[in-house]
Amino acid sequence: MSGKVLVVDDDASVQRLLQYTLKQEGYEVALAADGTEALRLWTSESPTLILLDVTLPTLDGYEVATRIRAEEGPGSHVPIIMLTADKDVQQKVRALRAGADDYLIKPFHPAELLARMKSLIARFSPSDTLVGRPPMGRIHAYYGAKGGVGTTTIAINAAIALQGLGRRVCLVDGNLQFGDHRVFLDLGLDRKSIVDIVSAPAMDGDLIRKIVQPHDSGVDLLLAPPSPESADLVTAAHMHQILELLRESYDYVVVDIDKRLDDVNLMVLDVAETIFAVMTADLSCLKNVRLVLETIGHLGYESGKLKLVLNRSNAFTGINVKSAEGALKRPIEFQIVNEYRGAISALNTGDPFMASKADSVLGRSVLDFARAVDKSGPAELAQLAPLASR
């Protein structure tokens, strides 16, 4: 993949390593050792992508990114990957707020860097807008405000409902340590998983099509590793590349992730078109939802990217929807009715209710939710949300 990369790092050994790695891949390389030089070369060299270290003389990486984004013209939209040795999530938040598109912690493997670079360059390429390019699928992330709120149940059944509407759907179990999709769908440990993708010599669409598991519902499944110790084999770069490849083959990629805000989950939240935060109307969950909203705000996402899904909306908890919205100071966009006994029965039999009891009260509620989600992009979901509340 051709292009020019501006490498900004005051460590000469890092510069040499990155220059060698990038030239081996066919990139031209420009080098800067401080923030002032970085801005000069950004103007004169018009790089395809910038690798920007955080700690620099004259101007740090945050300031360089901020100044680039403040300028007008196409050059201000150049993809930026921030490099740092700091693992603190707040530093990633600061980098994203400054305008970075991705964030890589040193030391990193060259393959991970190259995967992230190629994904960003492809995303920002002008060819993305050409007529005739196949439409890319939509990535939806399902994130539980706390454990036990029914996130996995909603993700699985929403995926089946979308498939029932004629969409091509891949359901990804993003809980890499303790994913439950095998249990919920009555699948054995011998089924192939995401580990079979990341352990292969090369990753492409053909490989992924061989690994995803067809389900009787019509939804294709990408399962979590069969054992917790295998979870560390899957990096954020792996997941990013997998999701981008899945988007080429499916209308919807539904990713069910756990509550950890590690690199993999943050990457899923970054690339998702919409984040559905699943909650229940109890004090403990409302407290967690406020924290989720605060975190999402810190990550610098566009307003409207996160949608609240109130599960078990008609359950008696002492807190009604209006009171919950008042406590959160924002609307709850979607509601799923309470039919706890039916949901538990489906779980215990490994037979999702959208596959066997779609005409139940709970099934109709999830179908309404799926219809609302399917009718438009994220900017219009707020207007369609009442459909899922009937």
mmCIF file of C-alpha atoms in Angstrom:
data_model
loop_
_atom_site.group_PDB
_atom_site.id
_atom_site.type_symbol
_atom_site.label_atom_id
_atom_site.label_comp_id
_atom_site.label_asym_id
_atom_site.label_seq_id
_atom_site.Cartn_x
_atom_site.Cartn_y
_atom_site.Cartn_z
ATOM 1 C CA MET A 1 0.000 0.000 0.000
ATOM 2 C CA SER A 2 1.636 3.236 -1.155
ATOM 3 C CA GLY A 3 1.652 6.521 0.690
ATOM 4 C CA LYS A 4 3.835 8.838 2.707
ATOM 5 C CA VAL A 5 4.071 8.532 6.486
ATOM 6 C CA LEU A 6 5.315 11.314 8.744
ATOM 7 C CA VAL A 7 7.070 9.758 11.755
ATOM 8 C CA VAL A 8 7.373 12.155 14.704
ATOM 9 C CA ASP A 9 9.556 10.848 17.551
ATOM 10 C CA ASP A 10 12.572 12.289 19.353
ATOM 11 C CA ASP A 11 14.125 8.841 19.877
ATOM 12 C CA ALA A 12 16.496 8.143 16.973
ATOM 13 C CA SER A 13 16.321 4.370 17.486
ATOM 14 C CA VAL A 14 12.522 4.440 17.243
ATOM 15 C CA GLN A 15 12.776 6.570 14.109
ATOM 16 C CA ARG A 16 15.153 4.065 12.488
ATOM 17 C CA LEU A 17 12.975 1.074 13.399
ATOM 18 C CA LEU A 18 9.795 2.686 12.091
ATOM 19 C CA GLN A 19 11.512 3.940 8.955
ATOM 20 C CA TYR A 20 12.817 0.446 8.162
ATOM 21 C CA THR A 21 9.448 -1.208 8.859
ATOM 22 C CA LEU A 22 7.498 1.270 6.754
ATOM 23 C CA LYS A 23 9.892 1.234 3.802
ATOM 24 C CA GLN A 24 9.683 -2.562 3.736
ATOM 25 C CA GLU A 25 5.937 -2.103 3.180
ATOM 26 C CA GLY A 26 6.456 0.383 0.357
ATOM 27 C CA TYR A 27 5.789 3.629 2.227
ATOM 28 C CA GLU A 28 7.744 6.829 1.792
ATOM 29 C CA VAL A 29 8.878 8.181 5.167
ATOM 30 C CA ALA A 30 9.470 11.713 6.469
ATOM 31 C CA LEU A 31 11.068 12.132 9.906
ATOM 32 C CA ALA A 32 10.626 14.816 12.569
ATOM 33 C CA ALA A 33 12.174 14.899 16.040
ATOM 34 C CA ASP A 34 10.096 17.674 17.619
ATOM 35 C CA GLY A 35 6.651 19.216 17.424
ATOM 36 C CA THR A 36 7.670 22.322 15.496
ATOM 37 C CA GLU A 37 9.394 20.270 12.795
ATOM 38 C CA ALA A 38 6.355 17.993 12.647
ATOM 39 C CA LEU A 39 4.063 20.900 11.786
ATOM 40 C CA ARG A 40 6.490 22.153 9.133
ATOM 41 C CA LEU A 41 6.732 18.740 7.456
ATOM 42 C CA TRP A 42 2.990 18.212 7.691
ATOM 43 C CA THR A 43 2.577 21.370 5.595
ATOM 44 C CA SER A 44 5.362 20.674 3.091
ATOM 45 C CA GLU A 45 5.135 16.882 2.696
ATOM 46 C CA SER A 46 1.341 16.329 2.768
ATOM 47 C CA PRO A 47 1.626 12.920 4.437
ATOM 48 C CA THR A 48 -0.945 10.164 4.031
ATOM 49 C CA LEU A 49 -0.727 9.384 7.759
ATOM 50 C CA ILE A 50 1.127 10.668 10.835
ATOM 51 C CA LEU A 51 2.710 8.530 13.573
ATOM 52 C CA LEU A 52 2.949 10.997 16.439
ATOM 53 C CA ASP A 53 4.742 10.415 19.725
ATOM 54 C CA VAL A 54 3.202 12.097 22.761
ATOM 55 C CA THR A 55 6.413 13.273 24.448
ATOM 56 C CA LEU A 56 8.278 15.692 22.163
ATOM 57 C CA PRO A 57 10.491 18.775 22.468
ATOM 58 C CA THR A 58 9.039 22.239 21.684
ATOM 59 C CA LEU A 59 5.433 21.042 21.255
ATOM 60 C CA ASP A 60 4.066 17.763 22.601
ATOM 61 C CA GLY A 61 1.993 15.371 20.504
ATOM 62 C CA TYR A 62 -1.312 16.606 21.920
ATOM 63 C CA GLU A 63 -0.551 20.176 20.851
ATOM 64 C CA VAL A 64 0.619 19.080 17.402
ATOM 65 C CA ALA A 65 -2.592 17.118 16.820
ATOM 66 C CA THR A 66 -4.729 19.990 18.120
ATOM 67 C CA ARG A 67 -3.062 22.505 15.777
ATOM 68 C CA ILE A 68 -3.430 20.225 12.752
ATOM 69 C CA ARG A 69 -7.122 19.697 13.419
ATOM 70 C CA ALA A 70 -7.649 23.434 13.930
ATOM 71 C CA GLU A 71 -6.480 24.226 10.393
ATOM 72 C CA GLU A 72 -8.780 24.322 7.383
ATOM 73 C CA GLY A 73 -8.345 22.271 4.238
ATOM 74 C CA PRO A 74 -8.021 18.563 3.404
ATOM 75 C CA GLY A 75 -4.627 18.247 5.117
ATOM 76 C CA SER A 76 -6.234 18.804 8.498
ATOM 77 C CA HIS A 77 -8.073 15.472 8.155
ATOM 78 C CA VAL A 78 -4.901 13.382 7.851
ATOM 79 C CA PRO A 79 -5.141 10.191 9.972
ATOM 80 C CA ILE A 80 -3.079 10.427 13.174
ATOM 81 C CA ILE A 81 -1.921 7.502 15.315
ATOM 82 C CA MET A 82 -0.610 8.639 18.695
ATOM 83 C CA LEU A 83 2.291 6.663 20.183
ATOM 84 C CA THR A 84 2.994 6.531 23.915
ATOM 85 C CA ALA A 85 4.400 4.319 26.653
ATOM 86 C CA ASP A 86 1.616 5.409 29.025
ATOM 87 C CA LYS A 87 -1.139 2.806 29.532
ATOM 88 C CA ASP A 88 -3.465 5.174 31.410
ATOM 89 C CA VAL A 89 -6.928 5.312 29.802
ATOM 90 C CA GLN A 90 -7.126 9.046 30.551
ATOM 91 C CA GLN A 91 -4.136 9.606 28.271
ATOM 92 C CA LYS A 92 -5.977 7.848 25.473
ATOM 93 C CA VAL A 93 -8.990 10.049 26.137
ATOM 94 C CA ARG A 94 -6.763 13.128 25.950
ATOM 95 C CA ALA A 95 -5.237 11.924 22.669
ATOM 96 C CA LEU A 96 -8.647 11.329 21.094
ATOM 97 C CA ARG A 97 -9.846 14.734 22.247
ATOM 98 C CA ALA A 98 -6.774 16.312 20.653
ATOM 99 C CA GLY A 99 -7.738 14.747 17.341
ATOM 100 C CA ALA A 100 -5.915 11.414 17.179
ATOM 101 C CA ASP A 101 -7.714 8.664 15.268
ATOM 102 C CA ASP A 102 -5.949 5.812 17.047
ATOM 103 C CA TYR A 103 -3.650 5.252 19.991
ATOM 104 C CA LEU A 104 -0.859 2.679 20.263
ATOM 105 C CA ILE A 105 1.050 1.794 23.428
ATOM 106 C CA LYS A 106 4.793 1.171 23.235
ATOM 107 C CA PRO A 107 6.275 -1.353 22.849
ATOM 108 C CA PHE A 108 4.095 -2.671 20.048
ATOM 109 C CA HIS A 109 4.517 -5.310 17.373
ATOM 110 C CA PRO A 110 5.135 -3.941 13.851
ATOM 111 C CA ALA A 111 2.296 -6.117 12.521
ATOM 112 C CA GLU A 112 -0.162 -4.398 14.870
ATOM 113 C CA LEU A 113 1.020 -0.960 13.783
ATOM 114 C CA LEU A 114 0.762 -1.842 10.092
ATOM 115 C CA ALA A 115 -2.731 -3.296 10.527
ATOM 116 C CA ARG A 116 -3.970 -0.129 12.205
ATOM 117 C CA MET A 117 -2.297 2.076 9.607
ATOM 118 C CA LYS A 118 -3.792 0.202 6.675
ATOM 119 C CA SER A 119 -7.248 0.295 8.215
ATOM 120 C CA LEU A 120 -7.065 4.061 8.799
ATOM 121 C CA ILE A 121 -5.643 4.818 5.362
ATOM 122 C CA ALA A 122 -8.376 2.738 3.720
ATOM 123 C CA ARG A 123 -11.030 4.500 5.803
ATOM 124 C CA PHE A 124 -9.774 7.976 4.847
ATOM 125 C CA SER A 125 -9.055 7.142 1.204
ATOM 126 C CA PRO A 126 -10.965 9.250 -1.362
ATOM 127 C CA SER A 127 -11.889 5.996 -3.111
ATOM 128 C CA ASP A 128 -14.335 5.360 -0.288
ATOM 129 C CA THR A 129 -16.695 7.814 -1.897
ATOM 130 C CA LEU A 130 -16.534 6.397 -5.434
ATOM 131 C CA VAL A 131 -19.796 5.262 -6.979
ATOM 132 C CA GLY A 132 -19.738 1.492 -7.310
ATOM 133 C CA ARG A 133 -17.930 0.765 -4.061
ATOM 134 C CA PRO A 134 -19.960 -1.932 -2.257
ATOM 135 C CA PRO A 135 -21.825 -0.504 0.735
ATOM 136 C CA MET A 136 -20.209 -1.374 4.048
ATOM 137 C CA GLY A 137 -22.172 -2.952 6.863
ATOM 138 C CA ARG A 138 -23.012 -1.233 10.125
ATOM 139 C CA ILE A 139 -21.227 -2.132 13.355
ATOM 140 C CA HIS A 140 -23.388 -2.074 16.487
ATOM 141 C CA ALA A 141 -21.861 -2.502 19.943
ATOM 142 C CA TYR A 142 -23.963 -3.778 22.855
ATOM 143 C CA TYR A 143 -22.570 -2.747 26.224
ATOM 144 C CA GLY A 144 -24.111 -3.524 29.611
ATOM 145 C CA ALA A 145 -24.204 -0.826 32.257
ATOM 146 C CA LYS A 146 -23.688 -3.645 34.767
ATOM 147 C CA GLY A 147 -23.816 -7.418 34.876
ATOM 148 C CA GLY A 148 -27.169 -9.174 34.758
ATOM 149 C CA VAL A 149 -29.115 -6.539 32.816
ATOM 150 C CA GLY A 150 -29.664 -8.813 29.803
ATOM 151 C CA THR A 151 -27.137 -7.392 27.344
ATOM 152 C CA THR A 152 -26.275 -10.722 25.740
ATOM 153 C CA THR A 153 -29.934 -11.742 25.521
ATOM 154 C CA ILE A 154 -30.815 -8.515 23.714
ATOM 155 C CA ALA A 155 -27.772 -8.635 21.411
ATOM 156 C CA ILE A 156 -28.462 -12.222 20.325
ATOM 157 C CA ASN A 157 -32.178 -11.742 19.786
ATOM 158 C CA ALA A 158 -31.779 -8.350 18.091
ATOM 159 C CA ALA A 159 -29.350 -9.995 15.655
ATOM 160 C CA ILE A 160 -31.892 -12.738 14.914
ATOM 161 C CA ALA A 161 -34.641 -10.132 14.488
ATOM 162 C CA LEU A 162 -32.513 -8.157 12.012
ATOM 163 C CA GLN A 163 -31.873 -11.351 10.070
ATOM 164 C CA GLY A 164 -35.621 -11.945 10.019
ATOM 165 C CA LEU A 165 -36.001 -8.543 8.364
ATOM 166 C CA GLY A 166 -33.900 -9.829 5.470
ATOM 167 C CA ARG A 167 -30.520 -8.500 6.579
ATOM 168 C CA ARG A 168 -27.217 -10.363 6.531
ATOM 169 C CA VAL A 169 -26.051 -10.432 10.142
ATOM 170 C CA CYS A 170 -22.914 -11.590 11.922
ATOM 171 C CA LEU A 171 -23.059 -11.787 15.715
ATOM 172 C CA VAL A 172 -19.679 -11.408 17.437
ATOM 173 C CA ASP A 173 -19.141 -12.591 21.010
ATOM 174 C CA GLY A 174 -16.793 -9.838 22.142
ATOM 175 C CA ASN A 175 -16.579 -11.055 25.742
ATOM 176 C CA LEU A 176 -13.274 -12.734 24.987
ATOM 177 C CA GLN A 177 -12.699 -14.205 28.441
ATOM 178 C CA PHE A 178 -16.142 -15.367 29.503
ATOM 179 C CA GLY A 179 -18.378 -15.173 26.447
ATOM 180 C CA ASP A 180 -21.741 -16.910 26.845
ATOM 181 C CA HIS A 181 -22.915 -17.249 23.255
ATOM 182 C CA ARG A 182 -22.030 -20.956 23.217
ATOM 183 C CA VAL A 183 -24.323 -21.462 26.225
ATOM 184 C CA PHE A 184 -27.123 -19.199 24.988
ATOM 185 C CA LEU A 185 -27.112 -20.939 21.595
ATOM 186 C CA ASP A 186 -26.395 -24.500 22.774
ATOM 187 C CA LEU A 187 -23.069 -24.816 20.946
ATOM 188 C CA GLY A 188 -20.152 -27.043 21.897
ATOM 189 C CA LEU A 189 -16.589 -26.082 22.771
ATOM 190 C CA ASP A 190 -15.389 -27.736 19.564
ATOM 191 C CA ARG A 191 -16.772 -24.908 17.402
ATOM 192 C CA LYS A 192 -14.219 -22.635 15.738
ATOM 193 C CA SER A 193 -13.684 -19.210 17.319
ATOM 194 C CA ILE A 194 -11.968 -15.885 16.843
ATOM 195 C CA VAL A 195 -8.717 -17.513 18.024
ATOM 196 C CA ASP A 196 -8.662 -19.569 14.819
ATOM 197 C CA ILE A 197 -8.598 -16.304 12.872
ATOM 198 C CA VAL A 198 -5.868 -14.486 14.793
ATOM 199 C CA SER A 199 -3.611 -17.558 14.930
ATOM 200 C CA ALA A 200 -3.661 -18.001 11.146
ATOM 201 C CA PRO A 201 -0.638 -16.817 9.102
ATOM 202 C CA ALA A 202 -2.737 -14.219 7.261
ATOM 203 C CA MET A 203 -6.180 -12.727 7.744
ATOM 204 C CA ASP A 204 -8.627 -12.101 4.924
ATOM 205 C CA GLY A 205 -12.294 -12.387 4.105
ATOM 206 C CA ASP A 206 -11.994 -15.974 2.869
ATOM 207 C CA LEU A 207 -10.494 -17.084 6.182
ATOM 208 C CA ILE A 208 -13.206 -15.359 8.198
ATOM 209 C CA ARG A 209 -15.946 -16.969 6.102
ATOM 210 C CA LYS A 210 -14.476 -20.367 6.982
ATOM 211 C CA ILE A 211 -14.406 -19.595 10.720
ATOM 212 C CA VAL A 212 -17.819 -17.986 11.289
ATOM 213 C CA GLN A 213 -20.404 -20.524 12.404
ATOM 214 C CA PRO A 214 -23.847 -20.662 10.763
ATOM 215 C CA HIS A 215 -26.755 -20.842 13.207
ATOM 216 C CA ASP A 216 -30.201 -22.314 12.562
ATOM 217 C CA SER A 217 -31.673 -18.813 12.942
ATOM 218 C CA GLY A 218 -29.814 -17.650 9.825
ATOM 219 C CA VAL A 219 -27.359 -15.506 11.773
ATOM 220 C CA ASP A 220 -23.638 -16.200 11.387
ATOM 221 C CA LEU A 221 -21.619 -16.373 14.605
ATOM 222 C CA LEU A 222 -18.066 -15.425 15.480
ATOM 223 C CA LEU A 223 -17.537 -17.077 18.840
ATOM 224 C CA ALA A 224 -15.301 -16.069 21.728
ATOM 225 C CA PRO A 225 -12.348 -18.302 22.657
ATOM 226 C CA PRO A 226 -13.382 -21.559 24.336
ATOM 227 C CA SER A 227 -11.155 -20.832 27.357
ATOM 228 C CA PRO A 228 -10.343 -17.568 29.206
ATOM 229 C CA GLU A 229 -6.573 -17.912 28.847
ATOM 230 C CA SER A 230 -6.881 -17.620 25.059
ATOM 231 C CA ALA A 231 -8.418 -14.148 25.276
ATOM 232 C CA ASP A 232 -5.031 -12.409 25.371
ATOM 233 C CA LEU A 233 -4.244 -13.770 21.907
ATOM 234 C CA VAL A 234 -6.751 -11.301 20.450
ATOM 235 C CA THR A 235 -5.411 -7.745 20.253
ATOM 236 C CA ALA A 236 -7.243 -4.533 19.464
ATOM 237 C CA ALA A 237 -5.610 -4.526 16.030
ATOM 238 C CA HIS A 238 -6.881 -8.049 15.373
ATOM 239 C CA MET A 239 -10.418 -7.101 16.351
ATOM 240 C CA HIS A 240 -10.280 -3.934 14.259
ATOM 241 C CA GLN A 241 -9.204 -5.837 11.162
ATOM 242 C CA ILE A 242 -11.797 -8.566 11.747
ATOM 243 C CA LEU A 243 -14.654 -6.077 12.104
ATOM 244 C CA GLU A 244 -13.610 -4.214 8.962
ATOM 245 C CA LEU A 245 -13.556 -7.479 7.002
ATOM 246 C CA LEU A 246 -16.941 -8.513 8.395
ATOM 247 C CA ARG A 247 -18.422 -5.186 7.286
ATOM 248 C CA GLU A 248 -17.631 -6.172 3.704
ATOM 249 C CA SER A 249 -19.851 -9.269 3.888
ATOM 250 C CA TYR A 250 -22.699 -8.351 6.243
ATOM 251 C CA ASP A 251 -25.324 -5.639 6.576
ATOM 252 C CA TYR A 252 -24.923 -5.701 10.359
ATOM 253 C CA VAL A 253 -22.065 -6.732 12.604
ATOM 254 C CA VAL A 254 -23.501 -7.012 16.121
ATOM 255 C CA VAL A 255 -20.778 -7.046 18.784
ATOM 256 C CA ASP A 256 -21.639 -8.060 22.345
ATOM 257 C CA ILE A 257 -18.868 -6.804 24.663
ATOM 258 C CA ASP A 258 -18.323 -6.926 28.411
ATOM 259 C CA LYS A 259 -17.919 -3.961 30.759
ATOM 260 C CA ARG A 260 -14.106 -3.780 30.743
ATOM 261 C CA LEU A 261 -12.699 -0.687 29.052
ATOM 262 C CA ASP A 262 -9.547 -2.393 27.818
ATOM 263 C CA ASP A 263 -7.884 -1.746 24.455
ATOM 264 C CA VAL A 264 -10.057 -4.261 22.599
ATOM 265 C CA ASN A 265 -13.366 -2.960 23.926
ATOM 266 C CA LEU A 266 -12.354 0.677 23.447
ATOM 267 C CA MET A 267 -11.515 -0.119 19.845
ATOM 268 C CA VAL A 268 -14.956 -1.730 19.359
ATOM 269 C CA LEU A 269 -16.614 1.369 20.814
ATOM 270 C CA ASP A 270 -14.486 3.569 18.539
ATOM 271 C CA VAL A 271 -15.466 1.825 15.298
ATOM 272 C CA ALA A 272 -19.107 1.154 16.178
ATOM 273 C CA GLU A 273 -21.666 3.276 14.371
ATOM 274 C CA THR A 274 -23.966 3.009 17.373
ATOM 275 C CA ILE A 275 -23.411 1.901 20.972
ATOM 276 C CA PHE A 276 -26.464 0.399 22.652
ATOM 277 C CA ALA A 277 -26.017 0.682 26.423
ATOM 278 C CA VAL A 278 -28.355 -1.822 28.076
ATOM 279 C CA MET A 279 -29.737 -0.946 31.499
ATOM 280 C CA THR A 280 -32.479 -1.673 34.017
ATOM 281 C CA ALA A 281 -34.397 0.831 36.154
ATOM 282 C CA ASP A 282 -32.772 0.335 39.544
ATOM 283 C CA LEU A 283 -30.551 2.666 41.567
ATOM 284 C CA SER A 284 -27.391 0.608 41.173
ATOM 285 C CA CYS A 285 -27.741 0.482 37.411
ATOM 286 C CA LEU A 286 -28.635 4.174 37.112
ATOM 287 C CA LYS A 287 -25.430 5.016 38.961
ATOM 288 C CA ASN A 288 -23.464 2.911 36.486
ATOM 289 C CA VAL A 289 -25.246 4.457 33.515
ATOM 290 C CA ARG A 290 -24.181 7.917 34.679
ATOM 291 C CA LEU A 291 -20.572 6.679 34.761
ATOM 292 C CA VAL A 292 -20.946 5.188 31.288
ATOM 293 C CA LEU A 293 -22.320 8.465 29.937
ATOM 294 C CA GLU A 294 -19.456 10.362 31.533
ATOM 295 C CA THR A 295 -16.880 7.997 30.034
ATOM 296 C CA ILE A 296 -18.453 8.182 26.584
ATOM 297 C CA GLY A 297 -18.311 11.957 26.843
ATOM 298 C CA HIS A 298 -14.609 11.844 27.710
ATOM 299 C CA LEU A 299 -13.915 9.657 24.674
ATOM 300 C CA GLY A 300 -15.100 12.485 22.449
ATOM 301 C CA TYR A 301 -17.771 10.594 20.519
ATOM 302 C CA GLU A 302 -20.433 12.450 18.571
ATOM 303 C CA SER A 303 -23.662 13.095 20.395
ATOM 304 C CA GLY A 304 -26.177 10.474 19.437
ATOM 305 C CA LYS A 305 -23.666 7.655 19.037
ATOM 306 C CA LEU A 306 -24.790 6.097 22.334
ATOM 307 C CA LYS A 307 -28.397 4.958 22.764
ATOM 308 C CA LEU A 308 -29.894 3.747 26.025
ATOM 309 C CA VAL A 309 -31.901 0.517 25.973
ATOM 310 C CA LEU A 310 -34.061 -0.027 29.041
ATOM 311 C CA ASN A 311 -34.563 -3.749 29.518
ATOM 312 C CA ARG A 312 -37.461 -5.145 31.577
ATOM 313 C CA SER A 313 -39.141 -1.765 31.254
ATOM 314 C CA ASN A 314 -42.438 -2.887 32.752
ATOM 315 C CA ALA A 315 -40.866 -4.658 35.732
ATOM 316 C CA PHE A 316 -41.771 -3.252 39.138
ATOM 317 C CA THR A 317 -38.638 -1.604 40.509
ATOM 318 C CA GLY A 318 -40.126 1.502 42.085
ATOM 319 C CA ILE A 319 -38.475 3.684 39.428
ATOM 320 C CA ASN A 320 -40.494 4.529 36.333
ATOM 321 C CA VAL A 321 -39.089 5.562 32.970
ATOM 322 C CA LYS A 322 -39.698 9.266 33.483
ATOM 323 C CA SER A 323 -37.919 9.209 36.847
ATOM 324 C CA ALA A 324 -34.998 7.298 35.348
ATOM 325 C CA GLU A 325 -34.718 9.820 32.514
ATOM 326 C CA GLY A 326 -34.810 12.635 35.055
ATOM 327 C CA ALA A 327 -32.020 11.062 37.074
ATOM 328 C CA LEU A 328 -29.904 10.624 33.941
ATOM 329 C CA LYS A 329 -30.823 14.042 32.490
ATOM 330 C CA ARG A 330 -31.356 12.489 29.060
ATOM 331 C CA PRO A 331 -33.957 10.380 27.258
ATOM 332 C CA ILE A 332 -34.003 6.601 27.200
ATOM 333 C CA GLU A 333 -34.323 5.859 23.495
ATOM 334 C CA PHE A 334 -35.504 2.238 23.569
ATOM 335 C CA GLN A 335 -37.470 -0.018 25.890
ATOM 336 C CA ILE A 336 -37.713 -3.821 25.947
ATOM 337 C CA VAL A 337 -40.590 -5.275 27.952
ATOM 338 C CA ASN A 338 -40.120 -7.600 30.907
ATOM 339 C CA GLU A 339 -40.808 -11.290 30.382
ATOM 340 C CA TYR A 340 -38.145 -12.724 32.643
ATOM 341 C CA ARG A 341 -39.543 -16.249 32.756
ATOM 342 C CA GLY A 342 -39.577 -16.540 28.970
ATOM 343 C CA ALA A 343 -36.051 -15.161 28.668
ATOM 344 C CA ILE A 344 -34.690 -17.588 31.285
ATOM 345 C CA SER A 345 -36.477 -20.519 29.650
ATOM 346 C CA ALA A 346 -34.864 -19.645 26.324
ATOM 347 C CA LEU A 347 -31.456 -19.418 27.988
ATOM 348 C CA ASN A 348 -31.802 -22.780 29.715
ATOM 349 C CA THR A 349 -32.789 -24.542 26.490
ATOM 350 C CA GLY A 350 -30.238 -22.783 24.278
ATOM 351 C CA ASP A 351 -33.078 -21.721 21.984
ATOM 352 C CA PRO A 352 -33.358 -17.906 21.574
ATOM 353 C CA PHE A 353 -36.915 -16.646 21.903
ATOM 354 C CA MET A 354 -36.679 -14.771 18.586
ATOM 355 C CA ALA A 355 -36.091 -18.145 16.908
ATOM 356 C CA SER A 356 -38.817 -20.113 18.686
ATOM 357 C CA LYS A 357 -41.260 -17.606 20.220
ATOM 358 C CA ALA A 358 -41.009 -14.496 18.083
ATOM 359 C CA ASP A 359 -44.734 -13.894 18.511
ATOM 360 C CA SER A 360 -44.439 -13.602 22.308
ATOM 361 C CA VAL A 361 -44.720 -10.223 24.024
ATOM 362 C CA LEU A 362 -40.952 -10.177 24.473
ATOM 363 C CA GLY A 363 -40.360 -11.269 20.884
ATOM 364 C CA ARG A 364 -42.604 -8.524 19.502
ATOM 365 C CA SER A 365 -40.815 -5.952 21.659
ATOM 366 C CA VAL A 366 -37.393 -6.966 20.323
ATOM 367 C CA LEU A 367 -38.739 -7.052 16.770
ATOM 368 C CA ASP A 368 -40.016 -3.481 17.148
ATOM 369 C CA PHE A 369 -36.581 -2.507 18.448
ATOM 370 C CA ALA A 370 -34.884 -4.145 15.449
ATOM 371 C CA ARG A 371 -37.249 -2.450 13.016
ATOM 372 C CA ALA A 372 -36.497 0.941 14.520
ATOM 373 C CA VAL A 373 -32.757 0.326 14.386
ATOM 374 C CA ASP A 374 -32.920 -0.939 10.802
ATOM 375 C CA LYS A 375 -34.914 1.943 9.361
ATOM 376 C CA SER A 376 -32.184 4.553 9.493
ATOM 377 C CA GLY A 377 -28.701 5.583 10.459
ATOM 378 C CA PRO A 378 -27.714 6.825 13.914
ATOM 379 C CA ALA A 379 -28.720 10.438 13.299
ATOM 380 C CA GLU A 380 -32.365 9.394 12.889
ATOM 381 C CA LEU A 381 -32.603 6.713 15.564
ATOM 382 C CA ALA A 382 -33.913 9.168 18.139
ATOM 383 C CA GLN A 383 -36.967 9.903 16.002
ATOM 384 C CA LEU A 384 -37.640 6.197 15.448
ATOM 385 C CA ALA A 385 -37.093 5.120 19.051
ATOM 386 C CA PRO A 386 -40.781 5.343 20.068
ATOM 387 C CA LEU A 387 -41.482 2.366 17.789
ATOM 388 C CA ALA A 388 -39.556 0.179 20.214
ATOM 389 C CA SER A 389 -41.515 1.421 23.200
ATOM 390 C CA ARG A 390 -44.954 0.221 22.124
#
